[in-house]
XYZ file of C-alpha atoms in Angstrom:
270
model
C -8.046 -44.474 -31.562
C -10.317 -45.734 -29.107
C -13.477 -43.326 -30.003
C -12.445 -44.136 -33.575
C -11.706 -47.859 -33.722
C -13.779 -49.298 -30.979
C -11.538 -49.766 -29.057
C -13.603 -49.826 -25.149
C -15.620 -53.111 -23.625
C -19.075 -51.646 -24.744
C -17.912 -50.882 -28.451
C -16.917 -55.028 -28.528
C -20.130 -56.378 -26.386
C -22.486 -54.188 -28.664
C -20.327 -55.568 -32.091
C -20.944 -59.045 -30.736
C -24.321 -58.494 -29.885
C -25.353 -57.207 -33.285
C -24.203 -60.542 -34.877
C -27.495 -62.294 -33.176
C -31.465 -62.045 -32.500
C -31.972 -60.815 -29.477
C -33.893 -64.290 -28.265
C -30.612 -65.646 -28.163
C -29.057 -62.976 -25.911
C -31.981 -62.992 -23.848
C -31.191 -67.177 -23.802
C -27.735 -66.067 -22.901
C -28.422 -64.246 -19.819
C -30.554 -66.793 -18.421
C -27.859 -69.211 -18.528
C -25.298 -66.688 -17.441
C -26.845 -66.894 -14.082
C -26.473 -70.370 -13.955
C -22.878 -70.963 -14.817
C -20.209 -70.534 -11.708
C -18.672 -67.630 -10.825
C -15.122 -68.582 -11.529
C -15.833 -69.281 -15.509
C -17.302 -65.826 -15.136
C -14.474 -64.168 -13.933
C -12.310 -65.862 -16.618
C -13.545 -63.938 -19.971
C -14.215 -61.081 -17.793
C -11.527 -58.389 -19.396
C -10.337 -55.486 -16.726
C -8.297 -56.366 -13.474
C -10.855 -57.136 -11.240
C -13.218 -59.228 -10.045
C -16.962 -59.044 -11.721
C -18.933 -60.206 -8.282
C -22.083 -61.191 -7.567
C -23.021 -58.080 -7.807
C -21.515 -57.820 -11.702
C -23.183 -61.330 -12.849
C -26.578 -59.497 -12.259
C -25.113 -56.691 -14.307
C -24.457 -58.663 -16.810
C -27.736 -60.350 -17.141
C -29.950 -57.195 -17.418
C -27.288 -56.274 -19.967
C -27.860 -59.486 -22.596
C -32.205 -59.339 -21.768
C -31.697 -55.524 -22.310
C -30.515 -55.505 -25.905
C -30.937 -54.504 -28.989
C -32.307 -51.427 -26.281
C -29.063 -50.303 -26.590
C -29.935 -47.085 -24.721
C -30.011 -49.411 -21.453
C -27.496 -51.580 -22.674
C -24.867 -48.349 -22.551
C -26.341 -47.385 -18.708
C -25.479 -50.668 -18.163
C -22.096 -50.373 -18.404
C -21.150 -46.508 -17.892
C -23.868 -46.260 -14.505
C -22.605 -46.866 -11.065
C -26.268 -46.202 -9.453
C -29.307 -47.663 -11.116
C -31.719 -45.082 -11.284
C -33.568 -47.575 -8.401
C -29.883 -47.343 -6.657
C -29.677 -43.276 -6.595
C -33.961 -43.328 -5.517
C -32.887 -46.021 -2.950
C -29.564 -43.797 -1.585
C -30.500 -40.243 -2.045
C -32.118 -38.308 1.085
C -35.184 -36.137 1.127
C -33.118 -33.323 1.998
C -30.325 -34.507 -1.111
C -29.789 -30.853 -2.864
C -31.305 -32.292 -6.306
C -32.062 -29.584 -9.624
C -33.235 -32.090 -11.712
C -33.703 -35.847 -12.342
C -31.690 -38.243 -10.457
C -32.555 -42.211 -12.887
C -30.371 -42.408 -16.205
C -33.799 -43.036 -18.815
C -34.172 -38.961 -18.584
C -30.832 -38.126 -19.024
C -30.726 -37.383 -22.438
C -28.426 -34.289 -23.061
C -26.341 -37.638 -22.354
C -27.850 -39.550 -25.736
C -27.834 -36.602 -28.327
C -29.009 -39.483 -31.373
C -32.239 -40.274 -32.528
C -34.849 -42.611 -30.330
C -35.337 -44.686 -33.960
C -30.857 -44.653 -34.906
C -29.845 -48.298 -35.288
C -28.810 -50.091 -32.755
C -25.142 -50.945 -34.291
C -21.865 -50.143 -33.349
C -21.945 -47.546 -35.643
C -24.690 -45.206 -33.202
C -22.262 -46.193 -30.179
C -19.097 -45.073 -31.537
C -21.049 -41.168 -32.310
C -22.586 -41.503 -28.945
C -18.955 -40.764 -27.614
C -17.376 -38.975 -29.554
C -20.507 -36.433 -28.702
C -21.347 -36.692 -24.913
C -18.094 -39.389 -23.610
C -14.971 -38.169 -25.701
C -15.907 -34.039 -25.021
C -17.848 -33.972 -22.095
C -15.473 -36.511 -19.931
C -11.985 -37.886 -21.360
C -10.575 -34.015 -22.965
C -12.172 -32.318 -20.315
C -10.199 -34.413 -17.542
C -7.122 -34.284 -20.003
C -6.878 -30.523 -20.469
C -7.501 -29.560 -16.959
C -5.008 -31.950 -15.666
C -2.363 -30.811 -18.401
C -2.817 -26.945 -17.983
C -2.252 -27.032 -14.429
C 0.864 -28.194 -15.453
C 1.139 -25.489 -18.550
C 0.884 -28.538 -20.824
C -0.615 -27.616 -23.921
C -2.340 -31.247 -25.107
C -2.309 -32.582 -28.355
C -4.605 -35.675 -29.309
C -2.870 -36.753 -33.185
C -7.097 -39.396 -33.820
C -8.590 -36.303 -33.714
C -7.756 -34.681 -36.440
C -11.111 -33.891 -39.113
C -9.479 -35.630 -41.143
C -8.994 -38.323 -39.558
C -12.555 -38.649 -38.173
C -14.533 -38.593 -40.694
C -12.131 -41.033 -42.785
C -12.829 -43.262 -39.557
C -16.285 -42.879 -39.500
C -17.064 -43.474 -42.996
C -15.846 -46.901 -42.230
C -17.974 -50.587 -42.002
C -18.401 -51.736 -38.339
C -15.714 -55.133 -39.512
C -13.153 -52.040 -39.808
C -13.011 -51.182 -36.166
C -14.486 -54.862 -34.780
C -13.743 -57.770 -35.557
C -14.159 -60.786 -34.218
C -13.128 -60.184 -30.355
C -10.704 -57.742 -32.279
C -10.888 -53.922 -31.697
C -8.983 -51.556 -33.660
C -9.096 -54.201 -35.957
C -7.941 -51.389 -38.332
C -4.446 -50.591 -36.827
C -3.346 -53.093 -35.531
C -3.781 -54.531 -39.776
C -1.929 -50.703 -40.087
C 1.069 -51.302 -37.797
C 1.813 -54.641 -38.587
C 6.223 -54.381 -39.384
C 5.981 -50.985 -37.805
C 4.905 -51.239 -34.254
C 6.293 -54.368 -32.045
C 3.872 -57.412 -32.472
C 3.878 -57.768 -28.813
C 2.263 -54.457 -28.489
C 0.221 -54.734 -32.044
C -1.399 -57.351 -30.918
C -1.698 -56.908 -27.087
C -4.532 -56.806 -25.438
C -7.102 -53.521 -24.488
C -5.905 -53.266 -20.713
C -8.452 -50.792 -19.097
C -6.756 -47.558 -17.225
C -9.186 -47.394 -14.237
C -7.519 -46.534 -10.895
C -8.095 -50.009 -7.973
C -10.922 -48.914 -5.797
C -11.369 -52.453 -4.321
C -7.881 -52.614 -3.479
C -7.529 -48.968 -2.176
C -10.833 -49.419 0.096
C -9.749 -52.989 0.728
C -6.563 -51.711 2.759
C -5.508 -48.400 3.194
C -8.557 -46.074 2.788
C -10.703 -48.821 5.245
C -10.509 -46.401 7.667
C -11.221 -43.431 6.754
C -14.259 -45.235 4.477
C -15.645 -46.928 8.102
C -15.957 -42.728 10.364
C -16.322 -41.331 6.924
C -19.486 -43.015 5.782
C -20.769 -43.913 9.707
C -24.098 -42.917 9.763
C -23.419 -40.115 12.978
C -21.255 -39.075 9.777
C -23.611 -39.437 7.301
C -26.579 -38.024 9.187
C -25.076 -34.528 10.121
C -24.889 -33.215 6.607
C -28.053 -35.810 5.684
C -27.054 -36.170 2.020
C -27.052 -39.657 2.290
C -29.189 -43.009 3.927
C -27.569 -44.325 5.720
C -29.455 -47.335 5.621
C -27.874 -47.256 1.695
C -24.570 -47.098 2.771
C -24.099 -50.191 5.780
C -25.957 -51.705 2.542
C -23.113 -51.299 0.594
C -20.252 -51.667 3.192
C -21.746 -54.907 3.937
C -21.471 -56.125 0.150
C -18.212 -54.649 -0.803
C -17.265 -57.935 -0.197
C -19.245 -59.830 -2.414
C -17.908 -57.208 -5.543
C -15.403 -55.202 -4.163
C -14.617 -53.504 -8.497
C -18.329 -52.259 -8.844
C -19.654 -52.205 -4.644
C -15.904 -49.857 -4.456
C -16.601 -47.353 -7.266
C -19.484 -47.044 -5.774
C -18.512 -46.320 -2.236
C -16.130 -44.955 -3.531
C -18.323 -42.326 -5.471
C -19.792 -41.542 -1.939
C -16.723 -41.075 -0.105
C -14.827 -38.173 -2.027
C -18.980 -35.962 -2.526
C -19.135 -36.545 1.251
C -15.445 -35.323 1.632
C -16.038 -32.579 -0.794
C -19.240 -31.125 0.610
C -17.352 -31.031 4.268
C -15.123 -28.793 2.019
C -16.808 -26.365 0.573
C -20.365 -26.499 1.152
C -21.104 -27.564 4.922
C -19.966 -24.442 6.509
C -21.134 -21.416 3.681
């Protein structure tokens, strides 16, 4: 239902941004940079904290509007194109571009498509749903002999939802508005009106406790030098900045850690 009816945080953000002229949001970005960190954290709807890195990411997002691709990259990218260029060592086996704007396959929509919720939902249905969510679900389910079924993807329901105006999906700060209205009297009110809960791995919790030793060992300069994939100076900077923004820096570090382990197991001795 999230992909069809605007249930994600980036849907809510784009629906909100669409209601006011771009200069207003650019000014809001300037103001956001001046606001106390604690005030921004109260408005952050995800588990974990934004931290200083998240604050800067919010400013970039507001300043990028109405470039919908740039706004989406602010939400979806763990590493910016510039960060990837600094992180990857010269011998990293890259076969294609490493910076976001060049990855056209991740945005299979016309450049002239309007910056609005309808365009973003079309993108999610074309890329995010089939190539990420359904792919992962199918692999996990079939690994245990389970055949997944997705009633919200009945083609008649999809066609109906795509025909609806944006106000039936996101209204004010309420996401999946039509679904919530339809469920009145059918499901308990505390369920019907509940805020969306992000399904995230508490990376910052794991890295700050149980995996900290593994992180330090696997991403030590000597360990990184064995394979020559990542610049140790950049990885060291991420480790040093982790306490400033555990949620965002934790995601970066976890990706590097997982890749290092995978590469050592499957590629290093091949």
